[in-house]
Coordinates of C-alpha atoms in Angstrom, one line a residue:
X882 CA 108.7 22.3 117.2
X883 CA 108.7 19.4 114.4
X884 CA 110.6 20.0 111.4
X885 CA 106.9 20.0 108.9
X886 CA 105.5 22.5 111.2
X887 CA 108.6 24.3 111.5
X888 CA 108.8 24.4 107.6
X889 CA 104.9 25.3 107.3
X890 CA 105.2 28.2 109.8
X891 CA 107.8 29.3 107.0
X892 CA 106.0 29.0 104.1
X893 CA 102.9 30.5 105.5
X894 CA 104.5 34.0 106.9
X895 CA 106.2 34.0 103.1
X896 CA 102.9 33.8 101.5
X897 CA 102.1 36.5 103.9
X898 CA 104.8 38.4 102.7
X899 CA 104.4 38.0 99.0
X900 CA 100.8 39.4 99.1
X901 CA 102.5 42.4 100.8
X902 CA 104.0 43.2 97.1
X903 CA 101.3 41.9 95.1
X904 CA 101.9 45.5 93.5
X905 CA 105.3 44.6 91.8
X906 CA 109.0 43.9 91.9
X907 CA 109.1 48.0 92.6
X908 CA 107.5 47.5 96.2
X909 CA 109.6 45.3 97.2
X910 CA 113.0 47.4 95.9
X911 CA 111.1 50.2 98.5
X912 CA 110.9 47.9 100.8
X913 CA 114.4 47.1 100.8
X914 CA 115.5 50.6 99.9
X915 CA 113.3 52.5 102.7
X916 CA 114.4 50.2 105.4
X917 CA 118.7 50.6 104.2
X918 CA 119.1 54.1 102.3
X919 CA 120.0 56.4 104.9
X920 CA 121.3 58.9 102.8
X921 CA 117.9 59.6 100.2
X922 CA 116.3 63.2 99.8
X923 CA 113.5 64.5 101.2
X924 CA 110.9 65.1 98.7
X925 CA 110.0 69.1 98.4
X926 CA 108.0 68.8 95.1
X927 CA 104.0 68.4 95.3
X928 CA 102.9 64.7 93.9
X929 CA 99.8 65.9 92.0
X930 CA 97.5 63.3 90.2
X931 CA 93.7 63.3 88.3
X932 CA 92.4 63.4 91.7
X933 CA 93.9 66.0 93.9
X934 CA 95.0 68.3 90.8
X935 CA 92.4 71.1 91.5
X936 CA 92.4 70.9 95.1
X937 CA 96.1 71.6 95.6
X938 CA 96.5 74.4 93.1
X939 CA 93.0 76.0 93.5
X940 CA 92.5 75.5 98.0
X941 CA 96.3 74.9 98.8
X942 CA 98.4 77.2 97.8
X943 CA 99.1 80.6 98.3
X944 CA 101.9 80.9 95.6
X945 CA 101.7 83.6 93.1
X946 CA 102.7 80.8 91.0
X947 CA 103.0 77.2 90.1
X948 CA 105.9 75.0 88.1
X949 CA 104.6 71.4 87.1
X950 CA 107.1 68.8 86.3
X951 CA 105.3 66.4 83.8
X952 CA 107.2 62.9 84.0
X953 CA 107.6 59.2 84.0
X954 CA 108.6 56.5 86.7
X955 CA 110.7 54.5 84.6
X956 CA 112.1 57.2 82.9
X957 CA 115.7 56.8 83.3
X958 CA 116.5 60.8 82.6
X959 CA 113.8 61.8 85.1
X960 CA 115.1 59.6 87.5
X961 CA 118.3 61.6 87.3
X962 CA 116.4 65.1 86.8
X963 CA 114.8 64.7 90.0
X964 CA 117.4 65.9 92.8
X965 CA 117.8 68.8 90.4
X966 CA 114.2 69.6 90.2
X967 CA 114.6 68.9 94.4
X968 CA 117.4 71.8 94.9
X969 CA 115.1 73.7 93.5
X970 CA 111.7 73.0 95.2
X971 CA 113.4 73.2 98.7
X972 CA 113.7 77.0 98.1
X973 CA 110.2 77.3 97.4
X974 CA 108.1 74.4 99.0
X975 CA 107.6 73.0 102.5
X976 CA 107.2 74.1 106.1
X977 CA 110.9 74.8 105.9
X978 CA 110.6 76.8 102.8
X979 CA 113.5 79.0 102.7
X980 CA 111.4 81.2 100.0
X981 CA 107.7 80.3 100.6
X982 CA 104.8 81.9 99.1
X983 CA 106.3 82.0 96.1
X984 CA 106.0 79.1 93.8
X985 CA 104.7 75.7 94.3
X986 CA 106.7 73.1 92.4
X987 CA 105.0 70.1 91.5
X988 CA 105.0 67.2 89.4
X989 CA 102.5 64.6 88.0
X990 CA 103.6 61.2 86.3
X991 CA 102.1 60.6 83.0
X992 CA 103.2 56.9 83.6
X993 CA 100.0 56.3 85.9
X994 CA 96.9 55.3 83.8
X995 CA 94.9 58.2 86.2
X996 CA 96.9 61.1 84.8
X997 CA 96.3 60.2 81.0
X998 CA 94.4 62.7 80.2
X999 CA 95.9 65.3 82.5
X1000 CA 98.7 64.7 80.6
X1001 CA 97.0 64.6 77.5
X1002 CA 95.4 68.0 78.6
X1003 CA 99.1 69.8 78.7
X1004 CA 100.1 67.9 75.1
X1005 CA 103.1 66.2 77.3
X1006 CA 105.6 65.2 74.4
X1007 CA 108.8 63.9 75.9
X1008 CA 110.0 63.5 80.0
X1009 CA 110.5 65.2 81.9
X1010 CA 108.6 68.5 80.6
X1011 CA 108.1 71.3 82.7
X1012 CA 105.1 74.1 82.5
X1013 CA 105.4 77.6 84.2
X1014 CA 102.0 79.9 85.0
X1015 CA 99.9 81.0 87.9
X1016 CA 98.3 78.0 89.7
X1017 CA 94.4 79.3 88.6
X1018 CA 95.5 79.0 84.5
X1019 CA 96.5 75.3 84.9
X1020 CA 93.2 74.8 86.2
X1021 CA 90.9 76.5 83.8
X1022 CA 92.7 74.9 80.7
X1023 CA 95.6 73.1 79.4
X1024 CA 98.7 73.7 76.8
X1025 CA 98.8 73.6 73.2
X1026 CA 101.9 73.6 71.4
X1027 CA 100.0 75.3 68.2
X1028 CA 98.9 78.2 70.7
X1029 CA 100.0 81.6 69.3
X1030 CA 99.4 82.5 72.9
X1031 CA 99.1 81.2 76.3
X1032 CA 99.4 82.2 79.7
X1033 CA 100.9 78.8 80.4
X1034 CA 104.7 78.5 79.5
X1035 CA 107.5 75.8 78.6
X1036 CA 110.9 75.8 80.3
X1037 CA 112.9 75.2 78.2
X1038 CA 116.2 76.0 79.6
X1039 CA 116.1 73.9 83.4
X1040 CA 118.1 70.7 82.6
X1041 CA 119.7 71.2 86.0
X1042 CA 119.1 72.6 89.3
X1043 CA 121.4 75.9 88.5
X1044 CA 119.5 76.4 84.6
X1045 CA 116.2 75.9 86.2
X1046 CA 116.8 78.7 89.3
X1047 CA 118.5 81.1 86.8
X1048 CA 115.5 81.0 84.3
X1049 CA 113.0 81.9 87.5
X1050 CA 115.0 84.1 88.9
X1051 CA 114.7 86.2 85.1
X1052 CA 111.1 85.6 85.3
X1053 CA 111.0 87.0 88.7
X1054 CA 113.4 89.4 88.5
X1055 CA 114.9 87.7 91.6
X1056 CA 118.3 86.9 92.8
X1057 CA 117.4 83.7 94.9
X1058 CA 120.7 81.0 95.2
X1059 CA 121.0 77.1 95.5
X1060 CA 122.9 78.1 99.1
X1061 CA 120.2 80.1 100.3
X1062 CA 119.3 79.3 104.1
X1063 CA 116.2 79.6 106.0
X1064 CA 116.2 82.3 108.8
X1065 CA 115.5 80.3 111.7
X1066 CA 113.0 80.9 114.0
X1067 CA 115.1 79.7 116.9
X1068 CA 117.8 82.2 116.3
X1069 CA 116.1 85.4 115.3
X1070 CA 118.4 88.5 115.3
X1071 CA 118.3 90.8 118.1
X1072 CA 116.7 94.4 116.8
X1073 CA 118.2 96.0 119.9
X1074 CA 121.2 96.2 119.6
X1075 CA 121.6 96.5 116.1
X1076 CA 119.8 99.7 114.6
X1077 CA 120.4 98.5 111.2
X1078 CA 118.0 95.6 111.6
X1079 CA 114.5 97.9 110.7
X1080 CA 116.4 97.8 107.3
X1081 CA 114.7 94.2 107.1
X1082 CA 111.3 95.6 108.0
X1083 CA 110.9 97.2 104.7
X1084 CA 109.7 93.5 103.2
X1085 CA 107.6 93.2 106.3
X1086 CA 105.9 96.6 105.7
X1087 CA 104.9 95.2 102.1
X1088 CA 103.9 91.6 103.7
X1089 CA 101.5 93.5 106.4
X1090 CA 100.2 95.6 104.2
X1091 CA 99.7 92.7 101.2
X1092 CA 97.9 90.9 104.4
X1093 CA 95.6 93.8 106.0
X1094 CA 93.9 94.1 102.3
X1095 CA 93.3 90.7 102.6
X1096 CA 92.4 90.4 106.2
X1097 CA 89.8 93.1 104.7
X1098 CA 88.0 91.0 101.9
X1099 CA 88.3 88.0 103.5
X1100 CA 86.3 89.4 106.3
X1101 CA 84.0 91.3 104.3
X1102 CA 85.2 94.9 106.4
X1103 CA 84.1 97.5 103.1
X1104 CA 80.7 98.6 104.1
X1105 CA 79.1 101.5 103.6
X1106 CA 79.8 103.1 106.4
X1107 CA 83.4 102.6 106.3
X1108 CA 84.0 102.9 102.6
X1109 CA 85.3 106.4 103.3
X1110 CA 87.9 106.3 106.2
X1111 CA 89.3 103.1 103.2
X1112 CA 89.7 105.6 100.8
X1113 CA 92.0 107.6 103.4
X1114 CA 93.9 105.4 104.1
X1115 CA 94.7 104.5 100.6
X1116 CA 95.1 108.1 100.3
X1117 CA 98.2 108.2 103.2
X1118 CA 100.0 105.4 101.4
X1119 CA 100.1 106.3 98.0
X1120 CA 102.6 109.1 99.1
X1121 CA 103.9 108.0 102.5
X1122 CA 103.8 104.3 102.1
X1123 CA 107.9 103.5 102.5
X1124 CA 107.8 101.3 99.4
X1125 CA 107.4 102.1 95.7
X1126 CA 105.6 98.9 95.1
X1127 CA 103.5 99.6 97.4
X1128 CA 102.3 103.2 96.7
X1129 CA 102.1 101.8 93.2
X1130 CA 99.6 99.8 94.3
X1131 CA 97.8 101.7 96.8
X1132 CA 97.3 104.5 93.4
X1133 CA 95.6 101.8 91.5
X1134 CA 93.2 100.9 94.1
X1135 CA 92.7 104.5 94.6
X1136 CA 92.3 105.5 91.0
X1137 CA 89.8 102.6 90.2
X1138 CA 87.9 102.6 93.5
X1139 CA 84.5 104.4 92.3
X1140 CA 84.6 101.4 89.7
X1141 CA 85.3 98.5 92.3
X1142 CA 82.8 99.3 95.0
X1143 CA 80.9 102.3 93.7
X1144 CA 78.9 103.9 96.6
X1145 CA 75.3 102.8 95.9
X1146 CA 76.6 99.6 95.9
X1147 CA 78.4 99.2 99.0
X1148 CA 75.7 98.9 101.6
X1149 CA 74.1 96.0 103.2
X1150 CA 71.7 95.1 100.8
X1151 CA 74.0 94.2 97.5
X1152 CA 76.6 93.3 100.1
X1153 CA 77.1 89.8 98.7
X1154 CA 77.2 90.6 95.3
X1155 CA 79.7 93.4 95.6
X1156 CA 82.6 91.4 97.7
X1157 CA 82.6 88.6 95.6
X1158 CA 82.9 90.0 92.3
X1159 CA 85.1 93.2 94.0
X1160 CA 88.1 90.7 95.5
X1161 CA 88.7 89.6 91.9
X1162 CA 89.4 92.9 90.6
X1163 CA 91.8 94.0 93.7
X1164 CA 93.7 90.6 93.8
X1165 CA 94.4 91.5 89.9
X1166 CA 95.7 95.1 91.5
X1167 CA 97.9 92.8 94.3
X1168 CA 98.6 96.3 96.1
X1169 CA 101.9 95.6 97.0
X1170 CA 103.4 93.3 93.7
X1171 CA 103.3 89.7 92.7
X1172 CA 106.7 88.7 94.6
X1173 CA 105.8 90.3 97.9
X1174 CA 106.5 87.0 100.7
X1175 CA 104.0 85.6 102.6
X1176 CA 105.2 83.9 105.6
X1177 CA 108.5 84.9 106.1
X1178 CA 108.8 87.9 108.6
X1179 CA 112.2 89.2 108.7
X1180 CA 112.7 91.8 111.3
X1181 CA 109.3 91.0 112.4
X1182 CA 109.9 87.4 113.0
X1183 CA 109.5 85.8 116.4
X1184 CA 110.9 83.0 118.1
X1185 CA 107.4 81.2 117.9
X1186 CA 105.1 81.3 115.1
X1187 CA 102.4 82.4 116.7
X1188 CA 104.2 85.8 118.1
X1189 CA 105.2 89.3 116.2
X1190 CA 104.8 88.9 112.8
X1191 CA 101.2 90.7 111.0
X1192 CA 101.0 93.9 114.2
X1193 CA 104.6 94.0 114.5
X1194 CA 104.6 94.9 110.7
X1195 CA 101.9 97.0 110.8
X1196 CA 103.2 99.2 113.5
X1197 CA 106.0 99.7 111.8
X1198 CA 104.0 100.9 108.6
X1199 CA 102.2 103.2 110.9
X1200 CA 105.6 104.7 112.2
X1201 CA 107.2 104.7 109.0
X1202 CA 104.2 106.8 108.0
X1203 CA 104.7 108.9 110.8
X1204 CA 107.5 110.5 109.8
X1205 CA 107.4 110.6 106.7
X1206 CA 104.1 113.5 106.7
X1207 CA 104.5 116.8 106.7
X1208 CA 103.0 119.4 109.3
X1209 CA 99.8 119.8 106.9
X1210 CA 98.8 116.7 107.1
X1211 CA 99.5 115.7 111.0
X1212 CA 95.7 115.8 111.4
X1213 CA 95.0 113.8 108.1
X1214 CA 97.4 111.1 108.8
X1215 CA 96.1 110.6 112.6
X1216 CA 92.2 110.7 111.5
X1217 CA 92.8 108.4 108.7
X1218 CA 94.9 106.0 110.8
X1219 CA 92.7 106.1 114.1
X1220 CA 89.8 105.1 111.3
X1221 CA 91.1 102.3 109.5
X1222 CA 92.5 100.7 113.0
X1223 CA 88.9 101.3 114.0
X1224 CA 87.0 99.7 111.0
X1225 CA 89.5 97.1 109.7
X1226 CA 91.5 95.9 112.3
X1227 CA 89.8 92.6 113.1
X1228 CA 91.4 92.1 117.2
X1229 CA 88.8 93.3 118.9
X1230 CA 89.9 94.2 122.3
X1231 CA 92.9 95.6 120.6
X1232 CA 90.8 97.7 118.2
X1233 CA 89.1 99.6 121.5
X1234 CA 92.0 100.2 123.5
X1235 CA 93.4 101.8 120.2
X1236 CA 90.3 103.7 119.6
X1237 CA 90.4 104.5 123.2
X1238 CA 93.7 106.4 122.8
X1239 CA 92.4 108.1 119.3
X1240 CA 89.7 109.6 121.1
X1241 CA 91.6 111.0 124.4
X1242 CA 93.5 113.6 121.6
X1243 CA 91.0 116.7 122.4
X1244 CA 92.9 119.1 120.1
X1245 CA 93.8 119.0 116.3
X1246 CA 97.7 118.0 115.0
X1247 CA 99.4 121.0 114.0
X1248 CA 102.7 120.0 113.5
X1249 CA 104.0 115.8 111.8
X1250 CA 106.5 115.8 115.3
X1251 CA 103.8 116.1 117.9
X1252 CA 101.8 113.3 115.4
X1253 CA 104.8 110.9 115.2
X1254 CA 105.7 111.7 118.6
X1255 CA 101.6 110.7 119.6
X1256 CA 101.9 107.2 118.0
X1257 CA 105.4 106.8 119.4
X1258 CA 103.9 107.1 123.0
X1259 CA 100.4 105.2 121.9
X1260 CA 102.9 101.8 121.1
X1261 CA 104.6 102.0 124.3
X1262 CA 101.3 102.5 126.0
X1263 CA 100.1 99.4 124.2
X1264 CA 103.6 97.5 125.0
X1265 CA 102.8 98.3 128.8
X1266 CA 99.7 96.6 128.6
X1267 CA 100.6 94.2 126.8
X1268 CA 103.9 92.9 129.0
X1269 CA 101.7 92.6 132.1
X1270 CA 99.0 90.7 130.3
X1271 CA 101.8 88.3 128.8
X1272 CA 103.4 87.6 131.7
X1273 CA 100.5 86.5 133.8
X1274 CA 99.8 84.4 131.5
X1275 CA 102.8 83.5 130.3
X1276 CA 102.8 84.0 126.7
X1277 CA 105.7 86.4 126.3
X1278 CA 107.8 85.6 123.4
X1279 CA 111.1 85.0 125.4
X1280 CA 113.1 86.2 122.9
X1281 CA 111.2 89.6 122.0
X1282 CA 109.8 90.6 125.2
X1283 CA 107.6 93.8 125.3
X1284 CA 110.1 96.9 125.9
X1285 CA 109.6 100.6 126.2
X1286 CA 110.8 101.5 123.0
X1287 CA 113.1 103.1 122.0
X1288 CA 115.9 101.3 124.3
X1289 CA 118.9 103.4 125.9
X1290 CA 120.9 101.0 124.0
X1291 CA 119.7 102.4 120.5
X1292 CA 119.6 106.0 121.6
X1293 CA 121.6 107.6 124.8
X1294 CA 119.8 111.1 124.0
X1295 CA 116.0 110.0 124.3
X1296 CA 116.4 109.7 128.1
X1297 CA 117.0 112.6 130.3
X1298 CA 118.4 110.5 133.0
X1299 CA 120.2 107.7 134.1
X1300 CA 116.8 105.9 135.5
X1301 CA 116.0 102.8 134.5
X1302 CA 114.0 102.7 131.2
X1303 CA 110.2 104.0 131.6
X1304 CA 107.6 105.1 130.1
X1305 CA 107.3 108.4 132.2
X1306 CA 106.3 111.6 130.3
X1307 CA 109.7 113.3 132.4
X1308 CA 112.0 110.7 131.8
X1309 CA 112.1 111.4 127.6
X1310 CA 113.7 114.0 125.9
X1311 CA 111.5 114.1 123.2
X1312 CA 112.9 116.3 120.2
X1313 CA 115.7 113.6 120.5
X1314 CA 113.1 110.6 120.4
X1315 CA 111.2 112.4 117.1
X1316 CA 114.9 112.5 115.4
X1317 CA 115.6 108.9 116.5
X1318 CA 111.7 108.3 114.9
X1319 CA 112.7 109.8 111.6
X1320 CA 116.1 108.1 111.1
X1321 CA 115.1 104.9 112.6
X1322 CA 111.5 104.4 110.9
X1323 CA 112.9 107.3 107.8
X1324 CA 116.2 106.6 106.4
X1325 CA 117.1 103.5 107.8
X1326 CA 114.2 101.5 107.0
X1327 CA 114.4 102.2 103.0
X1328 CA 118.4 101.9 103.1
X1329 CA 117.9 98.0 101.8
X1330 CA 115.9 99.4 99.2
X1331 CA 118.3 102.1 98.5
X1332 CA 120.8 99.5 97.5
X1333 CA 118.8 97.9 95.4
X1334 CA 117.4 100.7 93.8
X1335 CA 114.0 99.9 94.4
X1336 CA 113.1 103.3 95.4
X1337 CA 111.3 106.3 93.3
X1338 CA 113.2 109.4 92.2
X1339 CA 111.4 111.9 94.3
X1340 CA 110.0 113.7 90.9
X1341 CA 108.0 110.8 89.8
X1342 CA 106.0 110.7 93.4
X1343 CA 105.0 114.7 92.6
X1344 CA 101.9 113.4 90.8
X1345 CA 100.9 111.0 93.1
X1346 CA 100.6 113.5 95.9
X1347 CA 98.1 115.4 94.7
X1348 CA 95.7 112.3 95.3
X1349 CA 95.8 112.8 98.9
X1350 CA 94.0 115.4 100.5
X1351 CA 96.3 116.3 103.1
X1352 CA 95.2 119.1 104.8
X1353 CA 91.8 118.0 106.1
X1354 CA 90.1 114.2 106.5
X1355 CA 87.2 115.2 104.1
X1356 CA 87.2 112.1 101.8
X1357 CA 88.0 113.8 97.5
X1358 CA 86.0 111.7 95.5
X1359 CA 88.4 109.2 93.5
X1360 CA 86.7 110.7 90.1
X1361 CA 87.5 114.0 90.8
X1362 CA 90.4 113.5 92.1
X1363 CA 91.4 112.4 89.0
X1364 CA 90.1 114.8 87.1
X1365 CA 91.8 117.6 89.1
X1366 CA 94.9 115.4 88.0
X1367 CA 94.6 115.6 84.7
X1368 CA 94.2 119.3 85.0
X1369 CA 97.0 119.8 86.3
X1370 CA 100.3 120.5 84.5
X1371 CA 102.5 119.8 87.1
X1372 CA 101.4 116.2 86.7
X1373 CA 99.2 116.1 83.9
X1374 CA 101.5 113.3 82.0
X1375 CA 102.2 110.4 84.7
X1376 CA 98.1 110.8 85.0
X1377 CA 97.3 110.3 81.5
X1378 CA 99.4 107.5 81.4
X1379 CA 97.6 105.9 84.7
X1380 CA 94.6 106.3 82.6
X1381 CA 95.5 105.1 79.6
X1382 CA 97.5 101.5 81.1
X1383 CA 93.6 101.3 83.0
X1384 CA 91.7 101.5 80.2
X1385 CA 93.8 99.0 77.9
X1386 CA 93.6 96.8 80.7
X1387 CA 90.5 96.2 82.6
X1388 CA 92.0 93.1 84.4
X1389 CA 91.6 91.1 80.9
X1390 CA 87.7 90.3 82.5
X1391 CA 84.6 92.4 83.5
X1392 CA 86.0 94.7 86.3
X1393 CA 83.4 93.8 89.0
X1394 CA 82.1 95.9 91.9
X1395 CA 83.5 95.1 95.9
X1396 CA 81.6 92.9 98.1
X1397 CA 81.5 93.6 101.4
X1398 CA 83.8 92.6 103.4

């Protein structure tokens, strides 16, 4: 090649280049930078701009709530902020969320003409600022420093990475940690050998029950018809249910269901009109608390995503349930249960060959062992089925293969003989299964919360147990239950108070009716 061409070739793949960073002297430090920094961050925190603002925090995101980082590119002071605002957001944000659920952390630059009056919106007066508040209040308005009151809040104490977790963990009442570590799927814990793994399953109990009331308005499941065998259900929890937050939840439902989907309502015809305006109200009740996860199985958590998880946590509910009833209410608790797995869970095929077992029980539950014990064989049953179906077609978790449960490694005494393990009527001692039932799914399961004293005093759930009616499955009326509570001495107080924090607050909007789901 002659030397003009050769020069010409240059020149021309230069222009070429140039046009590349018609965008700046910046594109061309990324350039450089992307191609030789090894060692930069990941970005956890959400980019949000004019454009995609309401998508992400309206369609997105599942987080109970939202932390938006207003700030500038040539900022030098948010330049350094960021890998503190980073630490953070990896606990929170991401596939590989160590937290998720939780709080989405974002952050918008006000240096972009676009997000001028986004910025303007939230009266941004210095970099970097950061807002707290659920994700729906940053869409329906903005900030105003001259607000008396607003449901959108400054941080004012996150300078670093350690201020910022401290003032959400205050917020939250939380305990989360810079060092905290995702559980792997890859590596869960084996629940075999270690009975003191259901200790786990008490979070998982709240996530599957967060996610069946969900998996209920999001499908529309409260009809007529099945408005009752709801109401049971809700009943069962707000005594059994192994967490506080939970029955807590349940008994708001409970006490405001004639006002949420009223019974001339909830029928075909208004069907629409009830679900929409009804899942407002209960998402305000958020059955089991604001910081229940969503995502994150813990003793429920399989080695693939796609295995364990929502029915592991479910049955676990239904055996923590179990045992916790007393002989009165064996029949309730096995009517109300057989019901709702009838009318609201949505697998089909598994929803008949439960409904199936329900319905081979010919005579009434006398006593809570021969109920607990029922279930207890029902889930093996199911596991049977299950194992043979999942291994023709290969889509056994290999890590938490179906097992006839309990295993001879987590209780000696359930099996009469040295056989192998089997789900033969002769081969269980069963008096030493129901106490193995009652620890296992009982005491063990709430230990965590034990320790943490998260759990009731016994004394304070006295008032809540007269909402149930536990010795038949004729559905009390939610008014007159109510009423009958007030009556009462025994727990006249707690009731009037339940009244009382209902009436001052009426979900701050128009309490709507249930549509159905």
């Amino acid at each position: 090649m002659s030397l003009p061409a050769y020069l010409i070739l240059i020149l021309n793949l230069w222009s070429l280049k140039a046009e590349s960073f018609s965008a700046g002297s910046r594109s061309i430090l990324r350039e450089i930078g992307s191609n030789g920094n090894s060692g930069e961050h990941q970005d956890y925190a959400v980019e949000l701009n004019a454009t995609n603002f309401d998508a992400v925090l309206k369609d997105d995101t599942p987080a109970t709530y939202a932390i938006l980082e207003f700030f500038a590119h040539w900022c030098p002071a948010c330049r350094n902020y960021k890998p503190h605002y980073e630490k953070v957001a990896r606990l929170f944000n991401g596939p590989d969320a160590v937290h998720p659920g939780i709080i989405l952390m974002t952050r918008v630059d006000c240096a972009l003409k676009i997000n001028t009056k986004l910025c303007d919106r939230f009266s941004v007066s210095h970099y970097p600022m950061l807002f707290w508040g659920a994700p729906t209040k940053f869409l329906t308005g903005g900030w105003d420093p001259s607000q008396v009151k607003s449901e959108i809040r400054v941080i004012d104490d996150g300078r670093t990475a350690e201020r910022l977790l401290s003032w959400i963990n205050k917020q939250l009442g939380s305990s989360y940690g810079l060092d905290d570590q995702k559980f792997e799927n890859e590596h869960p814990p084996s629940n075999i050998s270690d009975p003191g793994q259901i200790a786990r399953a008490v979070y998982d109990v709240e996530e599957a029950t967060a996610t069946a009331f969900d998996i209920i308005l999001e499908h529309k499941m409260i009809k007529s018809e099945t408005r009752a065998s709801l109401i049971r259900f809700l009943q069962l929890l707000v005594v059994h249910h192994p967490s506080r937050r939970c029955r807590k939840g349940s008994a708001q439902v409970l006490v405001n269901f004639d006002d949420l989907c009223p019974s001339d309502t909830c029928s075909a015809d208004k069907h629409a009109d009830v679900t929409d305006n009804g899942k407002g109200a209960l998402a305000n009740i958020q059955i089991c608390g604001k910081e229940v996860p969503r995502g994150y199985w813990m003793f429920c958590r399989g080695s693939r995503n796609d295995t364990r998880g929502f029915s592991c946590g479910l049955w676990v509910l239904l055996h923590s349930v179990s045992v916790r009833i007393e002989d009165g209410e064996s029949q309730f608790a096995f009517t109300s249960i057989c019901d709702f797995i009838h009318n609201f869970f949505i697998c089909e095929e598994c929803r008949q060959h439960f409904y199936e077992m329900c319905s081979s029980v010919k005579s009434p539950f006398s006593k809570a062992q021969d109920f607990a014990l029922w279930l207890w064989s029902a889930h093996n049953k199911v596991n049977e089925r299950l194992k043979k179906e999942e291994a023709s077609l290969k889509t056994a978790d290999p890590k938490f293969p179906k097992i006839i449960w309990p295993p001879r490694q987590l209780c000696t005494s359930c099996y009469h003989s040295q056989s192998s393990n089997g789900n033969s009527e002769d081969n269980w001692n069963r008096d030493e299964v129901f106490k193995f039932l009652t620890s296992y799914y009982g005491k063990t399961l709430i230990s965590l919360y034990k320790e943490k004293d998260l759990l009731d005093n016994d004394a304070t759930n006295v008032a809540i147990d007269e909402l149930v009616a536990s010795t038949n499955a004729v559905v009390v009326p939610v008014g007159a239950a109510l009423a009958i509570a007030v009556a009462s001495c025994a727990f006249g107080a707690l009731a009037c108070y339940w009244r009382s924090h209902q009436k001052n607050r009426k979900y701050y909007h128009q309490l709507y009716s249930l549509k159905n789901i």
